Tab-separated table of C-alpha atoms and ligand atoms in Angstrom:
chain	number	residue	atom	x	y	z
M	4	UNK	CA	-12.378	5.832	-30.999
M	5	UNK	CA	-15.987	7.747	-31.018
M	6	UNK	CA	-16.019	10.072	-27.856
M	7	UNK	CA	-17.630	7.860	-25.411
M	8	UNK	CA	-15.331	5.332	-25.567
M	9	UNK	CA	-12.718	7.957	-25.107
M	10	UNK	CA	-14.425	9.498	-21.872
M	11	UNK	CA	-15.092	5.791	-20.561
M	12	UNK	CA	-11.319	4.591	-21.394
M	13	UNK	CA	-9.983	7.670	-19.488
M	14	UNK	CA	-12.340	7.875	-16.074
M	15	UNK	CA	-12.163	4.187	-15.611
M	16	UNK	CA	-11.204	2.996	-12.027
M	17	UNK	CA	-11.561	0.431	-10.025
M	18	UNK	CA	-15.444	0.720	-9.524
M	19	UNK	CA	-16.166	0.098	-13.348
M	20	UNK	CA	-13.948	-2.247	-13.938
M	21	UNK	CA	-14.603	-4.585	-11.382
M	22	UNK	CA	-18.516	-3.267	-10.345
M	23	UNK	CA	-19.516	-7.144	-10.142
M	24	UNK	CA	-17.283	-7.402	-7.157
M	25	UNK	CA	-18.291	-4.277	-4.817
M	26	UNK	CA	-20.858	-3.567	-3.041
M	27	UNK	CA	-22.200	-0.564	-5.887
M	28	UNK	CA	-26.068	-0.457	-6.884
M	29	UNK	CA	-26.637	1.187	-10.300
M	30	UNK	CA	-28.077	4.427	-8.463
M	31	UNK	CA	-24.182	5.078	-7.208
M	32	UNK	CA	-22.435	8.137	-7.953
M	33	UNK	CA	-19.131	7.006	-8.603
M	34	UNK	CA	-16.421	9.693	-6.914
M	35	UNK	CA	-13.173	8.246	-9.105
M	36	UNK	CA	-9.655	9.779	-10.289
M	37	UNK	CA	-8.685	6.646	-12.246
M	38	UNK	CA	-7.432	4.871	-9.899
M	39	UNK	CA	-5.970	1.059	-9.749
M	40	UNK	CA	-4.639	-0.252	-12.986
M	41	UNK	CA	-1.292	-0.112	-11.829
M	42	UNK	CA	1.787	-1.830	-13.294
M	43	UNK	CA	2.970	-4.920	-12.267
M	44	UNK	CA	6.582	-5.243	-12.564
M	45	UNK	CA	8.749	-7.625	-13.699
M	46	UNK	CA	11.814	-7.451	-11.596
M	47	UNK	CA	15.268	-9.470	-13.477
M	48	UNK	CA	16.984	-8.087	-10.673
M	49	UNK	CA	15.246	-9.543	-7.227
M	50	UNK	CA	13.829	-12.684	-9.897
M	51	UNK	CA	18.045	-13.388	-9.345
M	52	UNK	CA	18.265	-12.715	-5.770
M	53	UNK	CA	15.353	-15.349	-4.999
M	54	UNK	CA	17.131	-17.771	-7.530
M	55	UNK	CA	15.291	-21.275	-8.438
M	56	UNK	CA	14.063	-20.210	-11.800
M	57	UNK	CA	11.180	-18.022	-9.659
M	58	UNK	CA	10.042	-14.504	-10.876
M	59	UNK	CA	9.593	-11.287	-8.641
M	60	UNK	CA	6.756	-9.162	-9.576
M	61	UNK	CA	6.461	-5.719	-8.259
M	62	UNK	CA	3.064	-3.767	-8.081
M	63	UNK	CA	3.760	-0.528	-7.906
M	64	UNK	CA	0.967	1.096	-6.085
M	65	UNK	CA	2.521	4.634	-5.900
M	66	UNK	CA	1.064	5.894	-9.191
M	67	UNK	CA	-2.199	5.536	-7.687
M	68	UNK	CA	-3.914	9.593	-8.298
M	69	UNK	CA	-2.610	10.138	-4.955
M	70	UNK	CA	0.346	8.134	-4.582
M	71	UNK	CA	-0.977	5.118	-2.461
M	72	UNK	CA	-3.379	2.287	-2.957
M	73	UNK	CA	-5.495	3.918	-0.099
M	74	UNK	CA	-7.274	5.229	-3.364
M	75	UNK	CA	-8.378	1.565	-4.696
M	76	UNK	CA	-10.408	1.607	-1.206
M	77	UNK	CA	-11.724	5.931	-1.222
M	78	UNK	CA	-13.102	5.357	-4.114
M	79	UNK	CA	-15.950	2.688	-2.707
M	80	UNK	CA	-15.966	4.645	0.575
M	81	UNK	CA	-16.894	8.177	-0.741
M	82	UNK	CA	-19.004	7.446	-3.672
M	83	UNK	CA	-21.046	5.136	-0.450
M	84	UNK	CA	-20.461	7.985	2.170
M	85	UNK	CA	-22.301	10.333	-0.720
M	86	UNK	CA	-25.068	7.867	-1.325
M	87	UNK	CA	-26.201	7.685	2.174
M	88	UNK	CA	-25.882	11.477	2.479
M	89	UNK	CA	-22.954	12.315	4.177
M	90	UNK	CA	-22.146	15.919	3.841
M	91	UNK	CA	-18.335	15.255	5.296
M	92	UNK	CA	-15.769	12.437	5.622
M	93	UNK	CA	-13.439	12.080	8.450
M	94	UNK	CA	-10.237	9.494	9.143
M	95	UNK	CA	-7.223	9.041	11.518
M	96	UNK	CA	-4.420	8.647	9.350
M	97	UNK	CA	-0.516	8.188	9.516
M	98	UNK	CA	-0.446	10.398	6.119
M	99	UNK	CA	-2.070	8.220	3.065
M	100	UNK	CA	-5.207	7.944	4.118
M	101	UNK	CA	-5.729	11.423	4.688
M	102	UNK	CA	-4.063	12.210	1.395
M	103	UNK	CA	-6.621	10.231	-0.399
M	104	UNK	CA	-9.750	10.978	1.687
M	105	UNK	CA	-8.758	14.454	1.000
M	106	UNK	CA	-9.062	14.621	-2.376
M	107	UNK	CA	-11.751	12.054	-3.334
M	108	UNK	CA	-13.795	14.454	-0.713
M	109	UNK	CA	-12.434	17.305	-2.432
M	110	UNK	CA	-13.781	15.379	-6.268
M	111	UNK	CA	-17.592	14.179	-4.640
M	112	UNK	CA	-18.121	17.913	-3.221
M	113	UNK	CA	-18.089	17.627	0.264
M	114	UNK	CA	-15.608	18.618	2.906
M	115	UNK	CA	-12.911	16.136	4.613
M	116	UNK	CA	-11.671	16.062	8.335
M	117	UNK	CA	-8.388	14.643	9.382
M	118	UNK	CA	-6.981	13.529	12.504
M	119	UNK	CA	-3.321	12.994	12.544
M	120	UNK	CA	-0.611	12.427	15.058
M	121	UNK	CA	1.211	15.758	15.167
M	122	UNK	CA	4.939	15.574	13.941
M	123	UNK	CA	4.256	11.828	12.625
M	124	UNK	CA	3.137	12.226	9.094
M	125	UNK	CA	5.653	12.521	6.268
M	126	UNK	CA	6.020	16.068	4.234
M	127	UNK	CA	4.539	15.114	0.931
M	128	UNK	CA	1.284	13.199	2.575
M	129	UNK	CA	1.000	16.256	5.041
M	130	UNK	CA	1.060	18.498	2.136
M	131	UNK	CA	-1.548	17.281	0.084
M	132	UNK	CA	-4.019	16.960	2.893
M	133	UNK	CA	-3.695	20.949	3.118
M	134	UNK	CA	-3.626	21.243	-0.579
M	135	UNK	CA	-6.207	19.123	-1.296
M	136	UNK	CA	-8.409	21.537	1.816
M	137	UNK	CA	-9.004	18.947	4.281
M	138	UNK	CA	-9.502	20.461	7.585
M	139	UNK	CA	-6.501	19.267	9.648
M	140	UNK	CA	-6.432	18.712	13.304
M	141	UNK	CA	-3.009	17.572	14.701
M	142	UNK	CA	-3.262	15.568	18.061
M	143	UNK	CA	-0.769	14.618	21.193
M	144	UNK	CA	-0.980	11.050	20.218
M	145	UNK	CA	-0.555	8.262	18.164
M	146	UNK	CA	-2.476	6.931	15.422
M	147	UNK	CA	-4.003	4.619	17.643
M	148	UNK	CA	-5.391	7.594	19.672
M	149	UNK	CA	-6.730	9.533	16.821
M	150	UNK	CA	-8.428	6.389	15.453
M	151	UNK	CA	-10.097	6.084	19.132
M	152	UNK	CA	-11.131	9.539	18.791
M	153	UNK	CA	-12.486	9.249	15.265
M	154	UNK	CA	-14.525	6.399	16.203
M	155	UNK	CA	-15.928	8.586	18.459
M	156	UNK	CA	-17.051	11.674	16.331
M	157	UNK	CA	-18.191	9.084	13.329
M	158	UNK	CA	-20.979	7.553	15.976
M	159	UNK	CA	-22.678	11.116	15.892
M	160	UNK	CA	-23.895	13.379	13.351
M	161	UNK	CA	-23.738	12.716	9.406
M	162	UNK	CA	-19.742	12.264	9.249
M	163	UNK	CA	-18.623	9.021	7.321
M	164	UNK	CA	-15.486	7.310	9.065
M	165	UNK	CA	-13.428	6.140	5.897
M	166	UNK	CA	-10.480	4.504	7.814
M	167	UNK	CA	-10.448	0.904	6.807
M	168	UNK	CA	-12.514	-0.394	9.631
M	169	UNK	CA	-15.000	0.838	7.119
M	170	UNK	CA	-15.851	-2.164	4.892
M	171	UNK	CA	-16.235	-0.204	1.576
M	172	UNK	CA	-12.439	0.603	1.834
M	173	UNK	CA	-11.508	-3.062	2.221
M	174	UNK	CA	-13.829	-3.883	-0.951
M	175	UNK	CA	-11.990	-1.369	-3.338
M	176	UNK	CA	-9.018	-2.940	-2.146
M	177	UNK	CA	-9.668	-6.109	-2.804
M	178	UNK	CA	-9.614	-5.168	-6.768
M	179	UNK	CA	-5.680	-5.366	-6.410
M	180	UNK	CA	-5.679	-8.829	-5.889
M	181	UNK	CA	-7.704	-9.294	-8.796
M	182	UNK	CA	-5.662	-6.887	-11.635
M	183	UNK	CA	-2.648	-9.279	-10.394
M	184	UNK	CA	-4.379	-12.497	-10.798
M	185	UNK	CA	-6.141	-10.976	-14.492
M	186	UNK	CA	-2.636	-10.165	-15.538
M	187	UNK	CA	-0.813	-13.598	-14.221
M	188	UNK	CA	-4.047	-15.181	-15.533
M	189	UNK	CA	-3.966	-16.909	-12.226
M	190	UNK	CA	-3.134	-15.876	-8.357
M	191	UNK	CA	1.305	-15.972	-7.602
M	192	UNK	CA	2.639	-18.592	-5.320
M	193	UNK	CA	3.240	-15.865	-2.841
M	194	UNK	CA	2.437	-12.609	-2.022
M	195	UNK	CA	4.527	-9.951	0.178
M	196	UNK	CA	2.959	-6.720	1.713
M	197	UNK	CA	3.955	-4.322	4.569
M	198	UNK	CA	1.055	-4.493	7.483
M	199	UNK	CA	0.236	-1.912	9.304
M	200	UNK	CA	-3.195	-0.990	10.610
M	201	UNK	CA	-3.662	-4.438	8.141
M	202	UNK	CA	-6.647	-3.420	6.050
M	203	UNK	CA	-4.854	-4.540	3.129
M	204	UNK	CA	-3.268	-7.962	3.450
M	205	UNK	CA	-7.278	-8.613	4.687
M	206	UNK	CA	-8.672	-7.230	0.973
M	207	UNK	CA	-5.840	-9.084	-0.566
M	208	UNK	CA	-6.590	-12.152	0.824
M	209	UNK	CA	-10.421	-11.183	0.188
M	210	UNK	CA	-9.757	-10.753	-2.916
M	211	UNK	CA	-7.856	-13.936	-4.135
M	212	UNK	CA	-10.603	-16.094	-2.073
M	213	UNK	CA	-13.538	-14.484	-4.377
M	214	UNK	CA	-11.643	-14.709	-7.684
M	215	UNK	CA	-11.172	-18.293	-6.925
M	216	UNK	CA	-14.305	-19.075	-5.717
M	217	UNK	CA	-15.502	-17.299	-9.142
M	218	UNK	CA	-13.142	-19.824	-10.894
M	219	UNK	CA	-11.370	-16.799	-12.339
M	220	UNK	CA	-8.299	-18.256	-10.565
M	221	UNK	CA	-7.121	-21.673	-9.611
M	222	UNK	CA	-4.664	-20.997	-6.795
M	223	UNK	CA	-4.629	-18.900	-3.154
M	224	UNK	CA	-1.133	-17.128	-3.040
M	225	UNK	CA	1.047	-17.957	0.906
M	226	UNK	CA	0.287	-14.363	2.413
M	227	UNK	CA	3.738	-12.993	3.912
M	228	UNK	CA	2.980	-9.728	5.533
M	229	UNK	CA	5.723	-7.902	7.201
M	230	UNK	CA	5.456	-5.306	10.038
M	231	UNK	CA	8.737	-2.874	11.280
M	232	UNK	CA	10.337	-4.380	13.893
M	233	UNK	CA	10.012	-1.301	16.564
M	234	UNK	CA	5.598	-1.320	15.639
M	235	UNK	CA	5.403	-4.556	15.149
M	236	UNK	CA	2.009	-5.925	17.470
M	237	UNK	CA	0.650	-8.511	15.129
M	238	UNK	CA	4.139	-10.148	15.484
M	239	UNK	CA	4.882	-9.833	18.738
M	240	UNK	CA	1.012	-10.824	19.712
M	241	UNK	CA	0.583	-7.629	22.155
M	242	UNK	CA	-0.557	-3.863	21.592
M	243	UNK	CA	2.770	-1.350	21.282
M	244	UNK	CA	2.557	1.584	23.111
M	245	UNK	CA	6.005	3.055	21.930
M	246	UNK	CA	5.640	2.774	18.641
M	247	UNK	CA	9.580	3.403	17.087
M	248	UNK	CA	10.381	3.588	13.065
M	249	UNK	CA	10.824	5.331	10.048
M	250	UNK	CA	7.863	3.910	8.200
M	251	UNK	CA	5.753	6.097	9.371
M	252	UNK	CA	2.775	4.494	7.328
M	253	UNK	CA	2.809	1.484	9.008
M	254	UNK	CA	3.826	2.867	12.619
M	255	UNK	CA	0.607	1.543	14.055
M	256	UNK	CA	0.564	-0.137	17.694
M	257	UNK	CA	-2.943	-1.570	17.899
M	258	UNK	CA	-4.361	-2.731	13.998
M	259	UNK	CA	-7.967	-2.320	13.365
M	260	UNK	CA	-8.189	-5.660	11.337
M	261	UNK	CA	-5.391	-7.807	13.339
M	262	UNK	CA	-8.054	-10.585	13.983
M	263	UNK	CA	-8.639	-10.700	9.905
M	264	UNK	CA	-4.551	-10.489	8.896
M	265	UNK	CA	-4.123	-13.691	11.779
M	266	UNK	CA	-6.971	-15.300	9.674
M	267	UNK	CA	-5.513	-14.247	6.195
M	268	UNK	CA	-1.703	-15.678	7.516
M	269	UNK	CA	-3.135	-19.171	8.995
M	270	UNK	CA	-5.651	-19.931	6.114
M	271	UNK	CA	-3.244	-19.411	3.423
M	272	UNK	CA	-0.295	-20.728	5.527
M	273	UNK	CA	1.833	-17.816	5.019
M	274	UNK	CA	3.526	-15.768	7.910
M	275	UNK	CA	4.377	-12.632	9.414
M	276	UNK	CA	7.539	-11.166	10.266
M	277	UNK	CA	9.925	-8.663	11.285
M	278	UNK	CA	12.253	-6.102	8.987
M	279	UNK	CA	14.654	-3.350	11.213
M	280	UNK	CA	14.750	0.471	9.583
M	281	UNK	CA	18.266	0.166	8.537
M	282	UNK	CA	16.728	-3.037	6.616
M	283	UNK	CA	13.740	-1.313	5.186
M	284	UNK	CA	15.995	1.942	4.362
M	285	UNK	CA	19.122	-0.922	2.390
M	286	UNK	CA	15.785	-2.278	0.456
M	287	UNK	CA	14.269	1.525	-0.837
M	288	UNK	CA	17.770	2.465	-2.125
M	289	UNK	CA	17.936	-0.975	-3.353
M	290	UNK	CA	15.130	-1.120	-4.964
M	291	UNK	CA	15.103	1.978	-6.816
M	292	UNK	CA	19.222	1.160	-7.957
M	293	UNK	CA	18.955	-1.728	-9.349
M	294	UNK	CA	14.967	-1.624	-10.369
M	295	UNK	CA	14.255	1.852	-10.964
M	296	UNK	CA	11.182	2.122	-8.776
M	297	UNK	CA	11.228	4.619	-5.967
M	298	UNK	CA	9.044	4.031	-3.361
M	299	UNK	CA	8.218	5.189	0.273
M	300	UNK	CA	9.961	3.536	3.439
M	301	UNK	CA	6.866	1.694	4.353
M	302	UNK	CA	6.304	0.047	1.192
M	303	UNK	CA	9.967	-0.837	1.003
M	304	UNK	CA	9.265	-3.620	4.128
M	305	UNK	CA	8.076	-5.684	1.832
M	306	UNK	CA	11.324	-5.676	-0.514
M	307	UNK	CA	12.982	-5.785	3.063
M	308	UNK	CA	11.415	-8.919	3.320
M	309	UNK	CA	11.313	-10.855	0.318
M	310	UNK	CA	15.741	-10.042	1.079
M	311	UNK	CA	15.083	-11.690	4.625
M	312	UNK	CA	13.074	-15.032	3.236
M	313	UNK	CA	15.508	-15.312	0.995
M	314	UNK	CA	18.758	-15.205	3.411
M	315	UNK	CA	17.869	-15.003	6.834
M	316	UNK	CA	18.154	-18.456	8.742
M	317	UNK	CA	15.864	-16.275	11.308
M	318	UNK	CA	12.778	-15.610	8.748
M	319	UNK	CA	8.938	-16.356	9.914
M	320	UNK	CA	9.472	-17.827	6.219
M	321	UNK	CA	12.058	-19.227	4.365
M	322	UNK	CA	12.377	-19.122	0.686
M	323	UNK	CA	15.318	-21.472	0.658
M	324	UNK	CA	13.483	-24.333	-0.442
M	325	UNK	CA	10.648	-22.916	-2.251
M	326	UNK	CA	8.933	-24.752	-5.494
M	327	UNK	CA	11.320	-23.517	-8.294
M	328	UNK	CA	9.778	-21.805	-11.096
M	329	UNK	CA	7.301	-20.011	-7.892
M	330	UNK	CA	5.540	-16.390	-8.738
M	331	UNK	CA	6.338	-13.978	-6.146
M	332	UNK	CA	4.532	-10.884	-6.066
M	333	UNK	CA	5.483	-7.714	-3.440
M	334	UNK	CA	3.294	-4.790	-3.200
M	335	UNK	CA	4.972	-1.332	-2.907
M	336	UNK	CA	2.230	0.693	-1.073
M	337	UNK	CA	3.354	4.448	-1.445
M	338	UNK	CA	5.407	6.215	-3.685
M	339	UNK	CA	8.867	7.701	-2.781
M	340	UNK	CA	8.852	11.114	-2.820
M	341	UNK	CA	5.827	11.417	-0.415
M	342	UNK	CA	8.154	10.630	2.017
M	343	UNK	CA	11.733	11.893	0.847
M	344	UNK	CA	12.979	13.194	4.571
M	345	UNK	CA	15.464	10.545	5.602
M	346	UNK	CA	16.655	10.177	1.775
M	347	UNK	CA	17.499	13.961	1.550
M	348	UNK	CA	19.522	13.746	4.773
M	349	UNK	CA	21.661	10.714	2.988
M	350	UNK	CA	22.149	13.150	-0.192
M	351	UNK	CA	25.733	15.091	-0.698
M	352	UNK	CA	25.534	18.708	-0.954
M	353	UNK	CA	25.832	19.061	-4.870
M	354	UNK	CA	28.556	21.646	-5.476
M	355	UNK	CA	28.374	23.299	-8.390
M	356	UNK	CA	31.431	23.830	-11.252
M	357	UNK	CA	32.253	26.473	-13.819
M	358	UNK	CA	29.255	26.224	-17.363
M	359	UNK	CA	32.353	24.784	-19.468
M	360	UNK	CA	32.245	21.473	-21.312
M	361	UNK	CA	35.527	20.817	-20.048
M	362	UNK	CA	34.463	21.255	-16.374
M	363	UNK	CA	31.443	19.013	-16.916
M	364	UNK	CA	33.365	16.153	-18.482
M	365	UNK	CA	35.845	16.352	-15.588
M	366	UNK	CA	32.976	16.315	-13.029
M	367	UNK	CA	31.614	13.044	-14.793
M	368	UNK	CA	34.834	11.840	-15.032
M	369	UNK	CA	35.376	11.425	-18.218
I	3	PLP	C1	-1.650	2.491	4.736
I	3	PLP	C2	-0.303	2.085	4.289
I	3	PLP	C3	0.290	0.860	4.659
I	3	PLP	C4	-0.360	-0.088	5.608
I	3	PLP	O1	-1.534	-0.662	5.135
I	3	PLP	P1	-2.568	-1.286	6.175
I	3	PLP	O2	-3.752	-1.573	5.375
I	3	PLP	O3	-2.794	-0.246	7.223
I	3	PLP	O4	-1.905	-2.500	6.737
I	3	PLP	C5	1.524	0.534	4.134
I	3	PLP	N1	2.184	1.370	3.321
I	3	PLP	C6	1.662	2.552	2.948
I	3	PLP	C7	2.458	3.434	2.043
I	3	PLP	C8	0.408	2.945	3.419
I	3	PLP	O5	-0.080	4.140	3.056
């Protein structure tokens, strides 16, 4: 491998591998960590809980350069921002977002503002914002309120909003859908995502509608998004003021794109539903027990749900009598230890024995 190939095999993201589909001219700077390419997992495990021959696929959006797929989308919204000569990004975030906008700021040279519901945002996303040297302003409000408020500030001056009312994030995004369809070679039956703010089940569903209409798929997946039950407007068809749940990155009372998820549910005939904490919470440990993927409580709604379609006479949708042999694919949004709080309170106090072999083998049990 001569150098260049090297260099271009190492820095590629989402922008050069899938430039045909965003809106990039030549003259773009691209701002990229390498994000996207993620895997796609096979599960054996859930595969056997949905039964009927079908296979669960996981994509595992955590090892994204920041730890969420917010990075597919900050990649196309910084390298625009820095086109159009913004000298500063800004966002309302529950914790990802900020995370991301953060650092791809931090990578194009210009500074990053975030807005963020004080006491809201998990440790690990809270953390990189300062490390990354956003400038952090903490609010008496909800993310609802600080997305008001940076709506507000973006209208004036040269700051670029990159919240996913911004179109450029929803592009990037859409390149998800189409690594999952290039690696299938063709869209899944279904596909399963937590909503919150529901940017992404609308690039998702963007995205399989393009590939297809490029005839580089033959199928539209049934879009099954699934919101926590105590922030759960979309399902409930009203704005949440009290917004109650541990998954903090979808704890949104008022989404920016509901209009586009309703759209994205009825066209491909899918649903939206409902999963409780102590649901989402039994999925994460689940998940990461009998798969081996670890992954915030957010992202675990949608393992939460794919449980619920498969058992729940109460589900929006019921897997009971799906096609056999159906692909099933369920996003995980945000890796685990962004958002390790509840987890750590669940964990024993490890108590430690004498340095002996014979101490250790009793402590294993052996
Ligand atoms: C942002 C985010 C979501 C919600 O995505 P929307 O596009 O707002 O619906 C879900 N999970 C994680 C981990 C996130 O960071």
């Amino acid at each position: 491998m001569d150098s260049t190939t090297a260099k271009s095999q190492r820095s590629r993201g989402v922008i050069e591998r899938y430039r045909e589909f965003l809106p990039v001219s030549p003259a773009t700077r691209i701002v990229s960590l390498g994000e996207g390419n993620t895997p796609l997992i096979h599960c054996p495990q859930l595969s056997k809980r949905v039964g009927r021959g079908c296979e669960v696929f996981v994509k595992n959006e955590g090892v994204n350069p920041t730890g969420s797929f917010k990075d597919r989308g900050m990649t196309v919204a910084v390298s625009e921002a820095l086109e159009h000569g913004a000298s500063a990004v800004i966002c309302a975030s529950t914790g990802n977002t900020s995370a991301s906008a953060s650092a791809y700021a931090t990578r194009a040279g210009i500074s990053c503002v975030v807005i963020l519901p004080a006491g809201k945002i998990a440790t690990g996303k809270l953390l990189q914002a300062f490390v990354y040297g956003a400038k952090i302003v903490a609010i008496d409000g909800n993310f609802d309120d600080a997305l008001r408020i940076v709506c507000q500030l973006g209208e004036t001056g040269d700051l670029a909003i990159v919240n996913s009312i911004n179109s450029d994030r929803i592009a990037g995004q859409k390149t998800a859908a189409f690594e999952i369809a290039d690696e299938l070679r063709d869209a899944p039956d279904f596909h399963l995502l937590p909503v919150g703010n529901a940017g992404n089940i609308t690039a998702y569903w963007a995205g399989y509608r393009e590939y297809c209409a490029h005839g580089r798929s033959t199928k539209l997946p049934v879009m099954i998004g699934f919101q926590a039950a105590g922030a759960a407007p979309i399902f409930y068809n009203r704005i949440i003021e009290k917004l109650e749940t541990v998954a903090s990155a979808i704890r949104i009372g008022n989404p920016a794109s509901w209009k586009q998820a309703r759209a994205a549910i009825a066209e491909s005939r899918g649903a939206i539903d409902v999963v409780s904490d102590e649901e989402i919470l039994a999925a994460q440990t689940w998940l990461a027990r009998q798969e081996g993927i670890f992954v915030e409580p957010a992202s675990a709604a949608s393992i939460a749900g794919l449980f619920k379609c498969c058992d729940s006479g109460e589900a929006a949708y019921s897997f009971q009598k799906i096609p056999e042999e159906s692909r099933i694919v369920c996003t995980v949004t945000g890796h685990g230890l962004k958002d390790p709080d509840v987890m750590i309170g669940r964990m024993k106090e490890l108590e430690s024995v004498p340095a002996t072999v014979g101490d250790v083998r009793r402590a294993i049990g052996l």
